PDB file of C-alpha atoms and ligand atoms in Angstrom:
ATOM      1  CA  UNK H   1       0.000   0.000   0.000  1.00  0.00           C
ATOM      2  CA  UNK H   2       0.909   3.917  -1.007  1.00  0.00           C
ATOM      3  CA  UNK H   3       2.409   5.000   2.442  1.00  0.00           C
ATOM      4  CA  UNK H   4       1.346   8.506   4.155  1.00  0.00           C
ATOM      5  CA  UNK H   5       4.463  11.006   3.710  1.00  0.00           C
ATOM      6  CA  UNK H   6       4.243  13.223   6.104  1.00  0.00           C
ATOM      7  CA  UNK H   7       7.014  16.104   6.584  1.00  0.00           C
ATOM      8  CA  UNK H   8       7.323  17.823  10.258  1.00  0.00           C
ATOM      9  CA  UNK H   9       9.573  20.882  10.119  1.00  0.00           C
ATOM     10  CA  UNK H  10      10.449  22.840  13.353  1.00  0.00           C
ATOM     11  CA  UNK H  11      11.629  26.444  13.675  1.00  0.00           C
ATOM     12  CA  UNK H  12      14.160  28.486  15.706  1.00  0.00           C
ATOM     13  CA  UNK H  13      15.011  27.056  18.605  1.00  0.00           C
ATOM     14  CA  UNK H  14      12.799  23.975  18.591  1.00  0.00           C
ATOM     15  CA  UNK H  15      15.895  22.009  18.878  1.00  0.00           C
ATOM     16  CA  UNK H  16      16.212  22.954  22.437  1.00  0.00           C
ATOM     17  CA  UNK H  17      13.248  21.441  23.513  1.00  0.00           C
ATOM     18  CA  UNK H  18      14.131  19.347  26.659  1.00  0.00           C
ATOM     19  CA  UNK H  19      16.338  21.719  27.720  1.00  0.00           C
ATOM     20  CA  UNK H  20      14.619  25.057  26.526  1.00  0.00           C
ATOM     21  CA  UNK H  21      11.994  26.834  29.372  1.00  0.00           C
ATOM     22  CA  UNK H  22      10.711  23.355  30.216  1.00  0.00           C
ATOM     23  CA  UNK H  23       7.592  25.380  32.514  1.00  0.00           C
ATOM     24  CA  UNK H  24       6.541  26.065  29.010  1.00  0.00           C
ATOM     25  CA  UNK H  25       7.471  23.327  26.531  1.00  0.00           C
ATOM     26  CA  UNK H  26       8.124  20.187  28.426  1.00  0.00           C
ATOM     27  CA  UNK H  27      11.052  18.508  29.086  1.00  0.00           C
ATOM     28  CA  UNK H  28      10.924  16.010  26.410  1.00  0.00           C
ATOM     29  CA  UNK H  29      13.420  16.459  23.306  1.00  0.00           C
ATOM     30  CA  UNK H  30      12.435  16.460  19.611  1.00  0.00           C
ATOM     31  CA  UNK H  31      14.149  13.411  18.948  1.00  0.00           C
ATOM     32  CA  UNK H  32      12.944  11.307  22.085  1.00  0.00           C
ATOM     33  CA  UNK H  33       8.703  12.293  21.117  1.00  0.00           C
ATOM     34  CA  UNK H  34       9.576  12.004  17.602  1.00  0.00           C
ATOM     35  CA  UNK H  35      10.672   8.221  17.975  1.00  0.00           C
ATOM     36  CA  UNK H  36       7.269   7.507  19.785  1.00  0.00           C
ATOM     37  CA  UNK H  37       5.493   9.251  16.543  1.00  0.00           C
ATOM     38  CA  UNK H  38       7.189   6.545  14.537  1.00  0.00           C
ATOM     39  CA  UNK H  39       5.956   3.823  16.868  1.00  0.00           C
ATOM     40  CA  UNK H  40       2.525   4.961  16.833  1.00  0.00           C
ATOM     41  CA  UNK H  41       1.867   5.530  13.540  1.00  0.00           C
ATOM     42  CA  UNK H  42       4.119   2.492  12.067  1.00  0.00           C
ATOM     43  CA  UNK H  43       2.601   2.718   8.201  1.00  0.00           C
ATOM     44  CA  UNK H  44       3.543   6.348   8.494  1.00  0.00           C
ATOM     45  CA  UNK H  45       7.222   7.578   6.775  1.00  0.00           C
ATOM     46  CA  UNK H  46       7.861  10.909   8.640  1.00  0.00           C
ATOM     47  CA  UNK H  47      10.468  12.993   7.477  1.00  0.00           C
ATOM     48  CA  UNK H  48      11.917  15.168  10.164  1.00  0.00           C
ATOM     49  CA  UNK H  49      13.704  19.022   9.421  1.00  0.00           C
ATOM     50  CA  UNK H  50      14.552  21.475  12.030  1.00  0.00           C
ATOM     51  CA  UNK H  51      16.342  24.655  11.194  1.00  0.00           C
ATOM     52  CA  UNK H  52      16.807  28.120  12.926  1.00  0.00           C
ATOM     53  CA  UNK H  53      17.141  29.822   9.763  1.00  0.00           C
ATOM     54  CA  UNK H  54      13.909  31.673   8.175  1.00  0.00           C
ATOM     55  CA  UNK H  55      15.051  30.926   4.256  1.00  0.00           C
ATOM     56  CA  UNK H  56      16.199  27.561   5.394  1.00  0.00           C
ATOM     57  CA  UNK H  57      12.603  26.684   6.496  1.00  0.00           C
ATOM     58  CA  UNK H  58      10.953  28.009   3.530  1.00  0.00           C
ATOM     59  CA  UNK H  59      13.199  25.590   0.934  1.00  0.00           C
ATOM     60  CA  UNK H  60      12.209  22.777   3.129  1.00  0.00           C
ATOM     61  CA  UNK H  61       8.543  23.630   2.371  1.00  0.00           C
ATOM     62  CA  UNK H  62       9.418  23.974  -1.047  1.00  0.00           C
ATOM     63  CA  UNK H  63      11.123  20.774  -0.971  1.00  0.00           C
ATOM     64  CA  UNK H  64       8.518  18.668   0.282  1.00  0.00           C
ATOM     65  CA  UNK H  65       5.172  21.167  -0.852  1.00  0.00           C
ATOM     66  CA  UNK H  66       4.558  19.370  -3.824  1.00  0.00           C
ATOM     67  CA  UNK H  67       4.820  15.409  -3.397  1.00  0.00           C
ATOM     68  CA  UNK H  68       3.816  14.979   0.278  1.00  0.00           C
ATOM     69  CA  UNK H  69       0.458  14.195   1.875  1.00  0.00           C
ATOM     70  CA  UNK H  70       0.930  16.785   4.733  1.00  0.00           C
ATOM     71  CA  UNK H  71       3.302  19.137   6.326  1.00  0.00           C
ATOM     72  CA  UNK H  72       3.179  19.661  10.041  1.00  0.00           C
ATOM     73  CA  UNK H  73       4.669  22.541  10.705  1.00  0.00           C
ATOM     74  CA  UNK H  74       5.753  24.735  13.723  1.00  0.00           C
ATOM     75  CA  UNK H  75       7.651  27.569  12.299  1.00  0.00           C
ATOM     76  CA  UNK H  76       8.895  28.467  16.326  1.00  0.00           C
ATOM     77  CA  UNK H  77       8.937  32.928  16.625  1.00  0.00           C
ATOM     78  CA  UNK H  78       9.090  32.986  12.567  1.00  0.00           C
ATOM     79  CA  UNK H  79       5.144  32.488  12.995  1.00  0.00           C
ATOM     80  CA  UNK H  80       4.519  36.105  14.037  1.00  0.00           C
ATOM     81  CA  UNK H  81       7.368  37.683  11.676  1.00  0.00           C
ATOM     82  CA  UNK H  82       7.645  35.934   8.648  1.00  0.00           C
ATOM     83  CA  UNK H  83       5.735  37.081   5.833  1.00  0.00           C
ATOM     84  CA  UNK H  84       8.301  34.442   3.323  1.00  0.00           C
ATOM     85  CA  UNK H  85       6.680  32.066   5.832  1.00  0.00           C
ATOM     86  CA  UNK H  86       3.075  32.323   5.399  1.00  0.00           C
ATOM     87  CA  UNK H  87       3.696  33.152   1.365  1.00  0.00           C
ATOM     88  CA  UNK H  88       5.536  29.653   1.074  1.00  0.00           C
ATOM     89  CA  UNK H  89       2.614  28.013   2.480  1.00  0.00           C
ATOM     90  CA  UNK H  90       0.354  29.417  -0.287  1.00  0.00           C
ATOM     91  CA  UNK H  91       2.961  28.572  -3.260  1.00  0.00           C
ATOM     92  CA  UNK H  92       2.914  24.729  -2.306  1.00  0.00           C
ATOM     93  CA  UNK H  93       0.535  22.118  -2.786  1.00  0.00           C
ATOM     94  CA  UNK H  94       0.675  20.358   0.678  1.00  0.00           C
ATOM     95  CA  UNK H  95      -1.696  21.152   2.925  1.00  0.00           C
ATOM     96  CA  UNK H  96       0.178  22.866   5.969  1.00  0.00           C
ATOM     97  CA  UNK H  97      -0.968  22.294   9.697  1.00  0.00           C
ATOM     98  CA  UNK H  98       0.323  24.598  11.950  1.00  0.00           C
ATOM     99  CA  UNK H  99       1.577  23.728  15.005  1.00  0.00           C
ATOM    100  CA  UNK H 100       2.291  25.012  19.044  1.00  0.00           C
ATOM    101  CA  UNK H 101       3.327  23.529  21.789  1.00  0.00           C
ATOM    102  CA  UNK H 102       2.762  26.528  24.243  1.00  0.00           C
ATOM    103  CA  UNK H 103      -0.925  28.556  23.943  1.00  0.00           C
ATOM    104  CA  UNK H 104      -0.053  31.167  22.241  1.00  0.00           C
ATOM    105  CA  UNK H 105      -2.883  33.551  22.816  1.00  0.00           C
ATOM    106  CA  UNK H 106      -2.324  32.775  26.824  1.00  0.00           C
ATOM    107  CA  UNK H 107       1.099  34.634  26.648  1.00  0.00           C
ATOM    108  CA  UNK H 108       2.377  37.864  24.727  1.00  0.00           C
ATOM    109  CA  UNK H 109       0.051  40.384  22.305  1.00  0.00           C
ATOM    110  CA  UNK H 110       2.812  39.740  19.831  1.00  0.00           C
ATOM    111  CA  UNK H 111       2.445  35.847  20.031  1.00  0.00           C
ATOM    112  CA  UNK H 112      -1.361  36.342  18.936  1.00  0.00           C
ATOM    113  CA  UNK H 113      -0.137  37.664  15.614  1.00  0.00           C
ATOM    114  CA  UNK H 114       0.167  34.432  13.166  1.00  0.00           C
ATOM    115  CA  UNK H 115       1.161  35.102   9.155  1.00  0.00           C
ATOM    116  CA  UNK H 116       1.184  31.397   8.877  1.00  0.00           C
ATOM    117  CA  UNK H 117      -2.296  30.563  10.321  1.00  0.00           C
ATOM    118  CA  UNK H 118      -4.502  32.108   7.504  1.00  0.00           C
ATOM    119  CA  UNK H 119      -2.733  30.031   4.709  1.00  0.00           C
ATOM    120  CA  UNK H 120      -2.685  26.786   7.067  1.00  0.00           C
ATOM    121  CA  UNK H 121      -5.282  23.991   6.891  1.00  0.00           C
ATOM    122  CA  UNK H 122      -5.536  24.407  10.389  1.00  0.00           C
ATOM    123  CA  UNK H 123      -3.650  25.631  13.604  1.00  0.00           C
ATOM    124  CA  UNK H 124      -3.376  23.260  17.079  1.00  0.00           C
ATOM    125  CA  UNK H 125      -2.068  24.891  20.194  1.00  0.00           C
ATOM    126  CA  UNK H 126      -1.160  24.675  23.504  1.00  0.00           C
ATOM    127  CA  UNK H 127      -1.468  21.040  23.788  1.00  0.00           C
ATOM    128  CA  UNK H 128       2.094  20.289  24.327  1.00  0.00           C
ATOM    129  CA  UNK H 129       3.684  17.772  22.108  1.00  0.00           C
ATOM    130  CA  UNK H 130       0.408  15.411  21.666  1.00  0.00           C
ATOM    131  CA  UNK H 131      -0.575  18.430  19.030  1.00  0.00           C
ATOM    132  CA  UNK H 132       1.835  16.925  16.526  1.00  0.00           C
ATOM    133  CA  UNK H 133      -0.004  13.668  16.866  1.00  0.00           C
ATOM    134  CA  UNK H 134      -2.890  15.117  16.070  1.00  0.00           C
ATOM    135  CA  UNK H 135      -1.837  16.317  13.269  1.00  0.00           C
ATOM    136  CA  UNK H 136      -0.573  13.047  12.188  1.00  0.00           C
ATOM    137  CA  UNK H 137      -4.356  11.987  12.670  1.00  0.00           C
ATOM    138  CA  UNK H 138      -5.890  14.767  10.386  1.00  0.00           C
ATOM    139  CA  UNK H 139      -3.649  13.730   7.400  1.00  0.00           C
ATOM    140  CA  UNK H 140      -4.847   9.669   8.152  1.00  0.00           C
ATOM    141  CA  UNK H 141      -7.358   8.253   5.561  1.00  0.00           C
TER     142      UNK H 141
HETATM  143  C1  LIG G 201       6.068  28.122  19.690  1.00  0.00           C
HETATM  144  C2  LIG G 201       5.445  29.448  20.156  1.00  0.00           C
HETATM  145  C3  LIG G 201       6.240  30.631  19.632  1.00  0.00           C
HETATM  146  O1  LIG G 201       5.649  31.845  20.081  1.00  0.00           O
HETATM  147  C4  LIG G 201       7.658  30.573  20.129  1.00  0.00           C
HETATM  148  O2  LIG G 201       8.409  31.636  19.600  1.00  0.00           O
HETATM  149  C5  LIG G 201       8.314  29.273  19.865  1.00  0.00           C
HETATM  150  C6  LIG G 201       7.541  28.049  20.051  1.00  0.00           C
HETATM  151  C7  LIG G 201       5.369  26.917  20.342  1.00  0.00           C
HETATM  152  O3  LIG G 201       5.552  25.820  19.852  1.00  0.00           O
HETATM  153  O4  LIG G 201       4.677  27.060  21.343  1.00  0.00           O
HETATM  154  O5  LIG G 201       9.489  29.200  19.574  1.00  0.00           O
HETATM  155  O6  LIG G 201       5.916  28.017  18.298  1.00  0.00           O
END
């Protein structure tokens, strides 16, 4: 059977997480939750990308924009600045979920401001980790 590709590409600092403010985003790395995505969704091939470079992040959604079945995507402070960002998301194909680990309209005014959310299927946040899984489960047939 045709398996699900799904991409997951983290922003700035995202590859702290573990050691980064765990109060706010757990103390859990990346790489430890993303080895219990693979053994939940076994029929699943993830791709994984994480860079703390704006222009990085938007070749990696033109990289994988056009052949995947979804992009999960938490583009880290980039959300609120990054027009490139949010314009990427409506040159590709893939449908884009948008992702948060913190709730981001329970801290800052700035962190309310999104230019990715409009062109995203969809946004989750401020369910910790478990909101990339839930991703997973909107791109599952
Ligand atoms: C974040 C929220 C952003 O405001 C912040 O800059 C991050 C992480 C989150 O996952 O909660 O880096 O995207």
């Amino acid at each position: 059977m045709y398996p699900l590709r799904i991409a997951i590409i983290n922003g700035p600092n995202l590859n702290l997480l573990g050691k980064r403010e765990p109060g706010i985003y757990g103390a859990q790395s990346f790489e430890e939750y993303f080895s219990d995505l693979h053994k939940q969704f076994p029929a699943v091939e993830f791709t994984y990308y994480q860079n703390n470079v704006e222009g990085e992040l938007v070749n990696e959604l033109h990289r994988v924009g056009f052949d995947y079945d979804g992009i999960i995507l938490n583009p880290g402070a980039y959300t609120h600045t990054s027009v490139a960002i949010g314009d990427a998301i409506a040159s590709i194909k893939t449908p884009v979920i948008e992702v948060h680990i913190s709730n981001v309209h329970a801290r800052e005014d700035f962190r309310r401001i999104s230019h990715v959310s409009a062109k995203a299927r969809g946004t989750i946040c401020g369910l910790g980790l478990r909101g990339y899984e839930l991703a997973v489960r909107y791109f599952m047939p």
